[in-house]
Amino acid sequence: MSGEAASIPEDLTVTAIHEVAIAALSATIVGIVIAVALTARSRRTLSRSHAQARASAAAEEQRKIEALQHLVNVRLPSQALHLRSAHYPVPGLGDTSLSGTEFAALLDSVQELFAKVVLEERHRVDAAARAALRGAFMEIQAKSYQLQTDLDTLQQTCEDEETLKNYFRLDHLNEQLARLVQKGAIVAGSWPGLVRSDTHLPDLVTGATSRLHGFERIHLHSKLRTDTVGVVGRAAEPIAVACTELLANALESSRADLSVEVTLLQTDNGAVCIQIDDAGKGMTTEEASRAAQLLAGRQQVLLTELGDPPALGFAAIGQLVADHGFQVTVDQASPYSGVRAIITIPPALVTSIDPHTAPLSAMSPLPAPAPRAPRRAITSDDPGAASPDSGVLPQRHRRGRRVPGLEERAVPGGRPPEPEQARNTWDAFEQGIAAGRAGTPSDIRNEDRT
Amino acid sequence: MSQGQGRRLVPSYLAPGGSSASTRNSLQALTVLIATGLPAKPHHTPAQQRLLDLTAKGSLTVAESAGYLRLPMGVCKMLASQLVDDGYLMARTPLSGIPDGIRTPGAGRPPKSLLERVRDGLLTAL
């Protein structure tokens, strides 16, 4: 109201003000328009860059999600398979644009943690399974040995042939049972379950054959030069177990009408070898390398790695090899196209046993006949013996018809010769050597050489 | 037999091998076994070969053989009766005694050590 009253007397001023105001207003308007225009422009650019940023963030998010999906769907399952079987490949980060970022490192650590947890858990479960098996097997083993003792006692007194055969059958079944249980117990981390005294090697291998179904197919040959070769007590049962398992493989991998040849050998470095040849199909390269790995006994074997049903034989041998220091190889081919398995018993585990105080079992293989040759020559010089004329060449005799002098010497049971007889023998031997040396002129020897 | 030396290692069922043909069981502890002269064959088990080796040097009773082989008497009888059936051994019942023509180890006057070993064998087996 007061503005209207004042505007009438000051017309000019008002007009001028008006113009100024209009000018100012227009200027302001222009400014505003310009500002608005500018703002709009900057807002446009701003929103455009915002959109770009948003788009790239979304893309990265998408890549991360995809990498995460790759981890969950591909990498972790592959890792699980890889832990089960080492030749299964484990893929890395799927999208290489993420490599080197913190996110990729996080994903890797997830995978590592996953592998670690799976392995730890597997070992824990395996140890629990082994403990359970060990406990059960060892108890069954103890009962089986009690049964063995009882059956053996019954056999000592049994006179009836049919009953005896029944006892034999039961005894053999029990031996097979004891072998299976003992093998399982050893893989489960137990010791062989019994201690032996020093044992003749032929007895040990004969005992090993008795634990198998089809032992009649095993032919045992001894090429030992003496009948004193023994295995020290602490290694006796472990070597028997290893031998049993190798024999079992040989029997299983060859046809039921083929024999398995076992040879006992001595080597020059004091070691003794048990050589087992079968005529089966042999092993593939993979089987052989797997066997060599298990037989070396260097690593802890998991029950879950032994297949279904678990193949315990080589794993048990590996355990015994690691504990007792003998060697087992199966990497050679036998002369009959199968596998040649060799147990090498180092000199530290070999001992000498007097066969007079601890005689060999009647079921052990007879010693090789070769070393008897020089003895026969000596007995022909015996004054009491009805020896062939000295002019006749030495002849090979059949087993059944011996020189009578020899018969008297070879008392059943392998009693040592009488002292007087031994003295005479040595006398004759030394005289013979002296006569031989004195009677050979040097020129003849020289002629022989040229 | 590894009595007194810990657990048994070599069981007796290895002695007769796989053959399980039923044999006539007329042998007694004092039945004398005499070799017929047929040599042992490769198919014979070591125990059978040892029994043939023992009797090749003369004649022996079943009980003595069991002592030398350190086998239970029943097992030794089983071995012997198989070999008798196959013609490798002859068996003479104790009543007929030992014929003159057959030499026994240390004929007539067996050494004391042999008698002791026979006694030990019998004690083990009976």
Coordinates of C-alpha atoms in Angstrom, one line a residue:
Chain A
M1 CA 0.0 0.0 0.0
S2 CA 2.7 2.5 0.9
G3 CA 4.6 1.6 -2.3
E4 CA 1.6 2.6 -4.4
A5 CA 1.3 6.0 -2.6
A6 CA 5.0 6.8 -3.0
S7 CA 5.2 5.8 -6.7
I8 CA 2.9 8.7 -7.9
P9 CA 5.1 11.7 -7.0
E10 CA 8.4 10.1 -8.0
D11 CA 7.3 9.1 -11.5
L12 CA 10.7 9.7 -13.2
T13 CA 12.6 8.0 -10.6
V14 CA 10.3 5.2 -10.7
T15 CA 10.7 4.9 -14.4
A16 CA 14.5 4.9 -14.1
I17 CA 14.3 2.4 -11.4
H18 CA 12.0 0.4 -13.5
E19 CA 14.5 0.3 -16.3
V20 CA 17.3 -0.5 -14.0
A21 CA 15.2 -3.1 -12.5
I22 CA 14.3 -4.5 -15.8
A23 CA 17.9 -4.4 -16.9
A24 CA 19.0 -6.0 -13.8
L25 CA 16.2 -8.5 -14.0
S26 CA 17.0 -9.4 -17.5
A27 CA 20.6 -9.6 -16.7
T28 CA 19.8 -11.9 -13.8
I29 CA 17.5 -13.9 -16.0
V30 CA 20.2 -14.2 -18.6
G31 CA 22.6 -15.2 -15.9
I32 CA 20.2 -17.6 -14.5
V33 CA 19.4 -19.0 -17.9
I34 CA 23.1 -19.3 -18.6
A35 CA 23.7 -20.8 -15.2
V36 CA 20.8 -23.2 -15.7
A37 CA 22.1 -24.1 -19.1
L38 CA 25.6 -24.6 -17.7
T39 CA 24.3 -26.6 -14.8
A40 CA 22.2 -28.7 -17.1
R41 CA 25.2 -29.3 -19.2
S42 CA 27.5 -30.2 -16.3
R43 CA 24.8 -32.3 -14.9
R44 CA 24.5 -34.2 -18.1
T45 CA 28.2 -34.8 -18.2
L46 CA 28.2 -35.7 -14.6
S47 CA 25.4 -38.2 -15.0
R48 CA 27.1 -39.6 -18.0
S49 CA 30.3 -40.3 -16.1
H50 CA 28.2 -41.6 -13.2
A51 CA 26.6 -44.0 -15.6
Q52 CA 29.9 -45.2 -16.9
A53 CA 31.2 -45.7 -13.4
R54 CA 28.1 -47.6 -12.5
A55 CA 28.4 -49.7 -15.6
S56 CA 32.0 -50.6 -14.9
A57 CA 31.3 -51.4 -11.3
A58 CA 28.5 -53.6 -12.3
A59 CA 30.8 -55.3 -14.8
E60 CA 33.4 -55.9 -12.1
E61 CA 30.8 -57.2 -9.8
Q62 CA 29.6 -59.5 -12.5
R63 CA 33.2 -60.7 -13.1
K64 CA 33.6 -61.3 -9.4
I65 CA 30.4 -63.2 -9.1
E66 CA 31.4 -65.3 -12.1
A67 CA 34.8 -65.9 -10.5
L68 CA 33.1 -66.9 -7.3
Q69 CA 30.7 -69.2 -9.2
H70 CA 33.8 -70.7 -11.0
L71 CA 35.3 -71.3 -7.6
V72 CA 32.2 -73.0 -6.2
N73 CA 31.2 -74.9 -9.3
V74 CA 34.6 -75.9 -10.9
R75 CA 37.6 -75.2 -8.8
L76 CA 36.5 -76.7 -5.4
P77 CA 35.0 -79.9 -6.9
S78 CA 38.2 -80.3 -9.0
Q79 CA 40.3 -79.7 -6.0
A80 CA 38.3 -82.4 -4.2
L81 CA 38.8 -84.8 -7.1
H82 CA 42.5 -83.9 -7.2
L83 CA 42.9 -84.7 -3.6
R84 CA 41.3 -88.1 -4.3
S85 CA 43.4 -88.8 -7.4
A86 CA 46.5 -86.6 -8.0
H87 CA 46.3 -86.8 -11.8
Y88 CA 43.0 -84.9 -11.9
P89 CA 43.8 -81.3 -12.9
V90 CA 42.9 -78.3 -10.8
P91 CA 41.9 -75.2 -12.9
G92 CA 43.0 -71.8 -11.7
L93 CA 41.2 -68.4 -11.8
G94 CA 38.8 -68.5 -14.8
D95 CA 39.0 -64.7 -15.6
T96 CA 42.5 -63.5 -16.0
S97 CA 41.5 -59.8 -15.7
L98 CA 41.1 -60.5 -11.9
S99 CA 44.5 -62.0 -11.5
G100 CA 46.8 -60.2 -9.1
T101 CA 43.9 -58.5 -7.3
E102 CA 43.1 -58.9 -3.6
F103 CA 39.9 -60.7 -4.6
A104 CA 41.8 -63.4 -6.5
A105 CA 44.1 -63.9 -3.6
L106 CA 41.0 -64.3 -1.4
L107 CA 39.6 -66.9 -3.7
D108 CA 43.0 -68.8 -3.7
S109 CA 43.1 -68.8 0.1
V110 CA 39.5 -70.2 0.1
Q111 CA 40.7 -73.0 -2.1
E112 CA 43.8 -73.6 0.0
L113 CA 41.8 -73.7 3.2
F114 CA 39.3 -76.1 1.6
A115 CA 42.2 -78.5 0.5
K116 CA 43.8 -78.3 4.0
V117 CA 40.5 -79.0 5.8
V118 CA 39.7 -81.9 3.5
L119 CA 43.1 -83.5 3.9
E120 CA 43.2 -83.0 7.7
E121 CA 39.7 -84.5 8.0
R122 CA 40.7 -87.4 5.7
H123 CA 43.7 -88.2 7.9
R124 CA 41.7 -88.0 11.0
V125 CA 38.9 -90.3 9.7
D126 CA 41.6 -92.7 8.3
A127 CA 43.4 -92.8 11.6
A128 CA 40.1 -93.5 13.4
A129 CA 39.3 -96.3 10.9
R130 CA 42.8 -97.7 11.3
A131 CA 42.6 -97.7 15.0
A132 CA 39.2 -99.5 14.9
L133 CA 40.5 -102.1 12.5
R134 CA 43.7 -102.6 14.4
G135 CA 41.9 -103.3 17.6
A136 CA 39.5 -105.7 16.0
F137 CA 42.2 -107.5 13.9
M138 CA 44.5 -107.9 16.8
E139 CA 41.9 -109.6 18.9
I140 CA 40.9 -111.9 16.2
Q141 CA 44.6 -112.7 15.6
A142 CA 45.1 -113.6 19.2
K143 CA 42.0 -116.0 19.1
S144 CA 43.3 -117.5 15.9
Y145 CA 46.6 -118.3 17.5
Q146 CA 44.9 -119.9 20.4
L147 CA 43.0 -122.1 17.9
Q148 CA 46.2 -122.9 16.2
T149 CA 47.7 -124.1 19.5
D150 CA 44.7 -126.2 20.2
L151 CA 44.6 -127.8 16.8
D152 CA 48.3 -128.5 16.9
T153 CA 48.0 -130.2 20.3
L154 CA 45.1 -132.3 18.9
Q155 CA 47.3 -133.3 15.9
Q156 CA 50.1 -134.4 18.2
T157 CA 48.0 -137.1 19.8
C158 CA 45.6 -138.1 16.9
E159 CA 46.2 -141.5 15.4
D160 CA 43.1 -141.8 13.3
E161 CA 43.8 -140.8 9.7
E162 CA 40.4 -139.4 8.9
T163 CA 40.3 -137.3 12.0
L164 CA 43.8 -136.1 11.3
K165 CA 42.7 -135.0 7.9
N166 CA 39.9 -133.0 9.3
Y167 CA 42.2 -131.4 11.8
F168 CA 44.5 -130.6 8.9
R169 CA 41.7 -128.9 7.0
L170 CA 40.7 -126.8 10.0
D171 CA 44.3 -126.0 10.7
H172 CA 44.9 -124.8 7.2
L173 CA 41.7 -122.7 7.2
N174 CA 42.8 -121.1 10.5
E175 CA 46.2 -120.3 9.0
Q176 CA 44.6 -118.6 6.1
L177 CA 42.3 -116.6 8.5
A178 CA 45.3 -115.6 10.6
R179 CA 47.2 -114.5 7.6
L180 CA 44.3 -112.2 6.4
V181 CA 43.8 -110.7 9.8
Q182 CA 47.6 -110.2 10.4
K183 CA 47.9 -108.5 7.0
G184 CA 45.1 -106.1 7.8
A185 CA 46.4 -105.4 11.3
I186 CA 49.8 -104.5 9.9
V187 CA 48.3 -102.1 7.4
A188 CA 46.3 -100.6 10.3
G189 CA 49.6 -99.8 12.0
S190 CA 50.1 -102.9 14.2
W191 CA 53.2 -105.0 14.6
P192 CA 53.2 -108.6 13.2
G193 CA 51.7 -109.8 16.4
L194 CA 54.3 -112.4 17.5
V195 CA 58.0 -112.8 18.2
R196 CA 60.1 -115.7 17.0
S197 CA 63.5 -116.9 17.9
D198 CA 66.2 -117.1 15.2
T199 CA 64.7 -119.2 12.4
H200 CA 66.0 -121.3 9.5
L201 CA 65.3 -119.5 6.3
P202 CA 63.9 -122.7 4.6
D203 CA 61.6 -123.1 7.5
L204 CA 60.5 -119.5 7.3
V205 CA 59.5 -119.8 3.6
T206 CA 57.9 -123.2 4.1
G207 CA 55.9 -121.7 6.9
A208 CA 54.9 -118.8 4.6
T209 CA 53.6 -121.3 2.0
S210 CA 51.4 -123.0 4.6
R211 CA 49.3 -119.9 5.1
L212 CA 47.9 -119.9 1.6
H213 CA 45.2 -121.7 -0.3
G214 CA 46.8 -123.7 -3.1
F215 CA 50.2 -124.1 -1.4
E216 CA 50.6 -127.4 -3.3
R217 CA 51.4 -125.3 -6.4
I218 CA 54.4 -123.7 -4.8
H219 CA 57.7 -125.5 -5.5
L220 CA 60.4 -124.5 -3.1
H221 CA 64.1 -125.0 -4.1
S222 CA 67.0 -124.3 -1.8
K223 CA 70.3 -123.3 -3.3
L224 CA 71.8 -122.4 0.0
R225 CA 75.3 -123.6 0.4
T226 CA 74.9 -124.6 4.0
D227 CA 72.0 -125.6 6.2
T228 CA 72.8 -123.1 8.8
V229 CA 71.3 -120.0 7.1
G230 CA 68.8 -118.3 9.4
V231 CA 67.0 -115.1 9.9
V232 CA 67.4 -113.2 13.2
G233 CA 64.3 -113.4 15.4
R234 CA 63.1 -109.9 15.2
A235 CA 62.9 -110.0 11.4
A236 CA 61.6 -113.6 11.1
E237 CA 57.9 -113.1 11.2
P238 CA 58.0 -109.8 9.2
I239 CA 59.9 -111.6 6.4
A240 CA 57.4 -114.6 6.6
V241 CA 54.5 -112.1 6.2
A242 CA 56.1 -110.4 3.2
C243 CA 56.9 -113.7 1.6
T244 CA 53.3 -114.9 2.2
E245 CA 51.9 -111.8 0.5
L246 CA 54.2 -112.1 -2.5
L247 CA 53.4 -115.8 -2.8
A248 CA 49.7 -115.0 -2.6
N249 CA 50.1 -112.5 -5.5
A250 CA 52.0 -115.1 -7.5
L251 CA 49.3 -117.7 -6.9
E252 CA 46.4 -115.3 -7.6
S253 CA 47.9 -113.9 -10.8
S254 CA 48.7 -117.2 -12.4
R255 CA 46.3 -119.9 -13.6
A256 CA 45.3 -122.6 -11.1
D257 CA 47.3 -125.3 -12.9
L258 CA 50.6 -123.3 -13.1
S259 CA 53.3 -123.6 -10.5
V260 CA 55.1 -120.9 -8.6
E261 CA 58.8 -121.4 -8.3
V262 CA 60.6 -120.2 -5.2
T263 CA 64.4 -120.3 -4.9
L264 CA 66.5 -119.5 -1.9
L265 CA 69.8 -118.0 -2.9
Q266 CA 72.9 -116.7 -1.2
T267 CA 74.9 -113.7 -2.6
D268 CA 78.5 -112.8 -2.3
N269 CA 77.9 -109.8 -0.1
G270 CA 76.3 -111.9 2.7
A271 CA 72.7 -111.2 1.8
V272 CA 70.2 -113.9 1.3
C273 CA 67.4 -113.7 -1.4
I274 CA 64.0 -115.3 -1.7
Q275 CA 63.1 -115.3 -5.4
I276 CA 59.5 -115.9 -6.4
D277 CA 58.7 -116.6 -10.1
D278 CA 55.2 -116.9 -11.4
A279 CA 54.0 -117.7 -14.9
G280 CA 51.1 -115.3 -14.8
K281 CA 50.3 -112.3 -17.0
G282 CA 52.7 -109.9 -15.3
M283 CA 52.0 -106.4 -14.2
T284 CA 51.3 -103.2 -16.3
T285 CA 53.7 -100.3 -16.0
E286 CA 51.2 -98.4 -13.8
E287 CA 50.7 -101.4 -11.5
A288 CA 54.5 -101.9 -11.3
S289 CA 55.2 -98.2 -10.4
R290 CA 52.3 -98.2 -7.9
A291 CA 53.7 -101.4 -6.3
A292 CA 57.3 -100.0 -6.2
Q293 CA 55.9 -96.9 -4.5
L294 CA 54.1 -98.9 -1.9
L295 CA 56.9 -101.4 -1.4
A296 CA 59.5 -98.7 -0.7
G297 CA 57.5 -98.0 2.5
R298 CA 58.4 -94.4 2.6
Q299 CA 55.0 -92.8 2.9
Q300 CA 52.0 -93.2 5.1
V301 CA 49.3 -95.1 3.2
L302 CA 45.7 -94.2 3.7
L303 CA 43.1 -97.0 3.8
T304 CA 41.0 -95.0 1.3
E305 CA 43.8 -95.1 -1.2
L306 CA 43.9 -98.9 -1.3
G307 CA 40.8 -99.4 -3.4
D308 CA 37.7 -101.4 -2.8
P309 CA 38.1 -104.1 -1.6
P310 CA 41.4 -102.7 -0.3
A311 CA 44.6 -104.3 -1.7
L312 CA 46.5 -104.7 1.5
G313 CA 49.4 -106.9 0.5
F314 CA 51.9 -104.4 -0.9
A315 CA 50.9 -101.8 1.7
A316 CA 51.6 -104.3 4.5
I317 CA 55.0 -105.3 3.0
G318 CA 55.9 -101.6 2.7
Q319 CA 55.1 -101.1 6.3
L320 CA 57.3 -104.1 7.3
V321 CA 60.1 -102.9 4.9
A322 CA 60.1 -99.5 6.6
D323 CA 60.2 -101.1 10.0
H324 CA 62.8 -103.8 9.5
G325 CA 65.1 -102.9 6.7
F326 CA 64.9 -105.7 4.2
Q327 CA 64.1 -105.0 0.6
V328 CA 61.4 -106.2 -1.8
T329 CA 61.3 -105.7 -5.5
V330 CA 58.7 -106.8 -8.1
D331 CA 59.9 -104.8 -11.1
Q332 CA 61.5 -107.7 -12.9
A333 CA 59.8 -110.2 -15.3
S334 CA 60.1 -113.8 -14.5
P335 CA 61.6 -116.2 -17.0
Y336 CA 58.1 -117.6 -17.4
S337 CA 56.6 -114.3 -18.5
G338 CA 55.1 -113.4 -15.1
V339 CA 56.6 -111.4 -12.3
R340 CA 59.8 -112.1 -10.4
A341 CA 59.5 -110.9 -6.9
I342 CA 62.7 -110.8 -4.8
I343 CA 63.0 -110.4 -1.0
T344 CA 66.6 -109.4 -0.2
I345 CA 67.6 -110.0 3.4
P346 CA 70.6 -107.9 4.3
P347 CA 73.6 -109.4 6.2
A348 CA 72.5 -107.6 9.3
L349 CA 69.3 -109.7 9.4
V350 CA 71.0 -113.0 8.5
T351 CA 72.4 -115.3 11.2
S352 CA 73.9 -118.8 11.5
I353 CA 71.9 -121.5 13.3
D354 CA 73.5 -124.8 14.3
P355 CA 71.3 -127.5 12.6
H356 CA 72.2 -130.0 15.2
T357 CA 70.8 -128.1 18.1
A358 CA 67.9 -126.6 16.1
P359 CA 67.3 -128.9 13.2
L360 CA 65.3 -127.9 10.2
S361 CA 61.7 -129.0 9.9
A362 CA 61.0 -132.2 8.0
M363 CA 58.7 -130.2 5.7
S364 CA 61.5 -127.8 4.6
P365 CA 63.1 -128.3 1.2
L366 CA 66.1 -130.6 1.1
P367 CA 69.4 -128.8 0.7
A368 CA 70.9 -128.6 -2.8
P369 CA 72.8 -131.8 -3.6
A370 CA 75.8 -130.1 -5.2
P371 CA 78.0 -129.6 -2.1
R372 CA 78.0 -133.3 -1.4
A373 CA 80.4 -134.0 -4.3
P374 CA 83.7 -133.5 -2.5
R375 CA 82.6 -135.6 0.5
R376 CA 82.0 -138.6 -1.7
A377 CA 85.5 -138.4 -3.0
I378 CA 86.9 -138.4 0.5
T379 CA 84.9 -141.5 1.6
S380 CA 86.2 -143.5 -1.2
D381 CA 89.6 -143.2 0.4
D382 CA 88.3 -144.5 3.7
P383 CA 90.2 -147.7 4.6
G384 CA 87.0 -149.5 5.9
A385 CA 84.9 -148.7 2.8
A386 CA 84.4 -151.1 0.0
S387 CA 85.5 -148.5 -2.5
P388 CA 85.8 -149.1 -6.2
D389 CA 89.2 -149.9 -7.6
S390 CA 91.5 -146.9 -7.7
G391 CA 91.9 -147.2 -11.4
V392 CA 88.2 -146.7 -12.1
L393 CA 87.0 -143.2 -12.8
P394 CA 84.6 -141.8 -10.2
Q395 CA 81.0 -142.5 -11.1
R396 CA 77.8 -140.7 -10.3
H397 CA 75.6 -142.9 -8.1
R398 CA 71.9 -143.0 -7.8
R399 CA 70.4 -141.9 -4.5
G400 CA 69.1 -145.3 -3.5
R401 CA 72.4 -147.2 -3.9
R402 CA 75.1 -145.6 -2.0
V403 CA 78.6 -146.6 -1.2
P404 CA 78.4 -148.6 2.1
G405 CA 81.0 -146.5 3.8
L406 CA 79.0 -143.4 3.2
E407 CA 75.9 -145.0 4.6
E408 CA 77.5 -145.5 7.9
R409 CA 78.7 -142.0 8.0
A410 CA 75.4 -140.4 7.1
V411 CA 73.5 -141.3 10.3
P412 CA 69.8 -140.4 10.2
G413 CA 69.2 -137.0 11.7
G414 CA 72.5 -135.6 10.6
R415 CA 74.7 -136.6 13.6
P416 CA 78.2 -135.1 13.4
P417 CA 80.9 -137.6 12.4
E418 CA 82.8 -139.4 15.1
P419 CA 86.1 -137.7 16.1
E420 CA 88.3 -140.5 15.0
Q421 CA 86.6 -140.7 11.6
A422 CA 87.0 -136.9 11.2
R423 CA 90.7 -137.2 12.1
N424 CA 91.2 -140.0 9.5
T425 CA 89.3 -138.0 6.9
W426 CA 91.4 -134.9 7.4
D427 CA 94.6 -137.0 7.5
A428 CA 93.7 -138.4 4.1
F429 CA 92.8 -135.0 2.8
E430 CA 96.0 -133.3 3.9
Q431 CA 98.1 -136.3 2.7
G432 CA 96.4 -136.1 -0.7
I433 CA 97.1 -132.4 -1.0
A434 CA 100.7 -132.8 0.0
A435 CA 101.2 -135.7 -2.4
G436 CA 99.5 -133.8 -5.1
R437 CA 101.8 -130.8 -4.6
A438 CA 105.0 -132.8 -4.3
G439 CA 104.2 -135.1 -7.2
T440 CA 103.5 -132.4 -9.8
P441 CA 106.7 -131.4 -11.5
S442 CA 107.0 -127.7 -12.4
D443 CA 107.6 -128.3 -16.1
I444 CA 104.2 -130.1 -16.4
R445 CA 102.5 -127.2 -14.8
N446 CA 104.2 -124.8 -17.2
E447 CA 103.1 -126.9 -20.1
D448 CA 99.6 -126.8 -18.9
R449 CA 99.7 -123.1 -18.9
T450 CA 101.0 -122.8 -22.4
Chain B
M1 CA 57.7 -128.6 15.4
S2 CA 58.9 -125.6 17.3
Q3 CA 57.6 -126.3 20.7
G4 CA 59.3 -124.3 23.4
Q5 CA 60.6 -121.9 20.7
G6 CA 57.5 -119.8 20.5
R7 CA 54.6 -120.2 18.0
R8 CA 54.6 -123.0 15.5
L9 CA 55.9 -122.0 12.1
V10 CA 55.6 -125.1 9.9
P11 CA 52.3 -127.0 10.3
S12 CA 52.1 -130.7 9.9
Y13 CA 49.6 -130.6 7.1
L14 CA 52.4 -129.8 4.7
A15 CA 53.9 -133.2 5.3
P16 CA 51.6 -135.4 3.2
G17 CA 51.1 -132.6 0.6
G18 CA 47.9 -132.1 -1.3
S19 CA 47.2 -135.8 -2.0
S20 CA 44.3 -137.0 0.2
A21 CA 43.7 -140.4 -1.2
S22 CA 42.3 -142.6 1.5
T23 CA 44.8 -145.2 2.6
R24 CA 44.5 -148.4 4.6
N25 CA 45.5 -147.6 8.1
S26 CA 47.0 -150.8 9.3
L27 CA 50.3 -149.4 10.4
Q28 CA 51.3 -149.4 14.1
A29 CA 54.0 -147.6 16.0
L30 CA 56.3 -150.5 15.8
T31 CA 55.6 -151.5 12.2
V32 CA 58.9 -151.7 10.4
L33 CA 59.3 -149.7 7.2
I34 CA 61.6 -151.1 4.5
A35 CA 62.5 -149.3 1.3
T36 CA 61.6 -151.1 -1.9
G37 CA 64.5 -149.4 -3.7
L38 CA 62.3 -147.1 -5.8
P39 CA 64.0 -143.6 -5.7
A40 CA 62.0 -140.6 -4.5
K41 CA 60.2 -138.6 -7.2
P42 CA 60.0 -134.9 -7.6
H43 CA 56.3 -134.9 -6.7
H44 CA 57.1 -136.3 -3.3
T45 CA 57.0 -133.7 -0.5
P46 CA 60.2 -133.0 1.4
A47 CA 58.8 -135.0 4.4
Q48 CA 58.2 -138.0 2.1
Q49 CA 61.6 -137.7 0.6
R50 CA 63.2 -137.5 4.1
L51 CA 61.2 -140.6 5.1
L52 CA 62.5 -142.5 2.0
D53 CA 66.0 -141.3 2.8
L54 CA 65.8 -142.6 6.3
T55 CA 64.5 -146.0 5.3
A56 CA 67.0 -146.2 2.4
K57 CA 69.7 -146.7 4.9
G58 CA 68.0 -149.8 6.4
S59 CA 64.7 -150.3 8.0
L60 CA 63.0 -148.2 10.7
T61 CA 59.9 -148.5 12.7
V62 CA 57.2 -145.9 12.3
A63 CA 57.9 -144.6 15.7
E64 CA 61.6 -144.1 15.1
S65 CA 60.9 -142.4 11.8
A66 CA 58.5 -140.0 13.6
G67 CA 61.2 -139.2 16.1
Y68 CA 63.8 -138.5 13.4
L69 CA 61.5 -136.4 11.4
R70 CA 60.1 -134.7 14.5
L71 CA 56.6 -135.3 13.3
P72 CA 53.5 -136.4 15.3
M73 CA 53.1 -140.2 15.1
G74 CA 49.8 -140.0 13.3
V75 CA 51.3 -137.8 10.6
C76 CA 54.2 -140.1 10.2
K77 CA 51.8 -143.0 9.8
M78 CA 49.9 -141.1 7.2
L79 CA 53.1 -140.5 5.2
A80 CA 54.3 -144.0 5.5
S81 CA 51.0 -145.6 4.5
Q82 CA 50.9 -143.3 1.4
L83 CA 54.4 -144.5 0.4
V84 CA 53.5 -148.1 1.2
D85 CA 50.4 -147.8 -1.1
D86 CA 52.5 -146.3 -3.9
G87 CA 55.1 -149.1 -3.6
Y88 CA 58.0 -147.0 -2.3
L89 CA 58.0 -148.7 1.1
M90 CA 57.2 -152.2 2.5
A91 CA 55.6 -152.5 5.9
R92 CA 56.2 -155.4 8.2
T93 CA 54.1 -155.9 11.3
P94 CA 56.0 -156.0 14.5
L95 CA 55.2 -159.8 15.1
S96 CA 57.3 -160.9 12.2
G97 CA 60.3 -159.2 13.7
I98 CA 63.2 -157.9 11.7
P99 CA 64.5 -160.4 9.0
D100 CA 68.1 -161.2 9.1
G101 CA 68.9 -159.9 5.7
I102 CA 67.9 -156.4 6.5
R103 CA 70.4 -154.1 8.1
T104 CA 69.3 -151.6 10.7
P105 CA 71.5 -148.6 11.6
G106 CA 74.0 -149.9 14.1
A107 CA 72.6 -153.4 13.6
G108 CA 72.3 -155.6 16.7
R109 CA 73.5 -153.1 19.3
P110 CA 72.0 -149.7 18.7
P111 CA 74.1 -146.9 20.3
K112 CA 72.8 -145.3 23.4
S113 CA 72.4 -141.9 21.8
L114 CA 70.1 -143.4 19.1
L115 CA 68.0 -145.1 21.8
E116 CA 67.8 -141.7 23.6
R117 CA 66.7 -140.0 20.5
V118 CA 64.0 -142.7 19.8
R119 CA 62.8 -142.2 23.4
D120 CA 62.7 -138.4 22.8
G121 CA 60.8 -138.9 19.6
L122 CA 58.3 -141.2 21.2
L123 CA 57.8 -138.9 24.1
T124 CA 57.2 -136.0 21.7
A125 CA 54.8 -138.0 19.6
L126 CA 52.8 -139.9 22.3

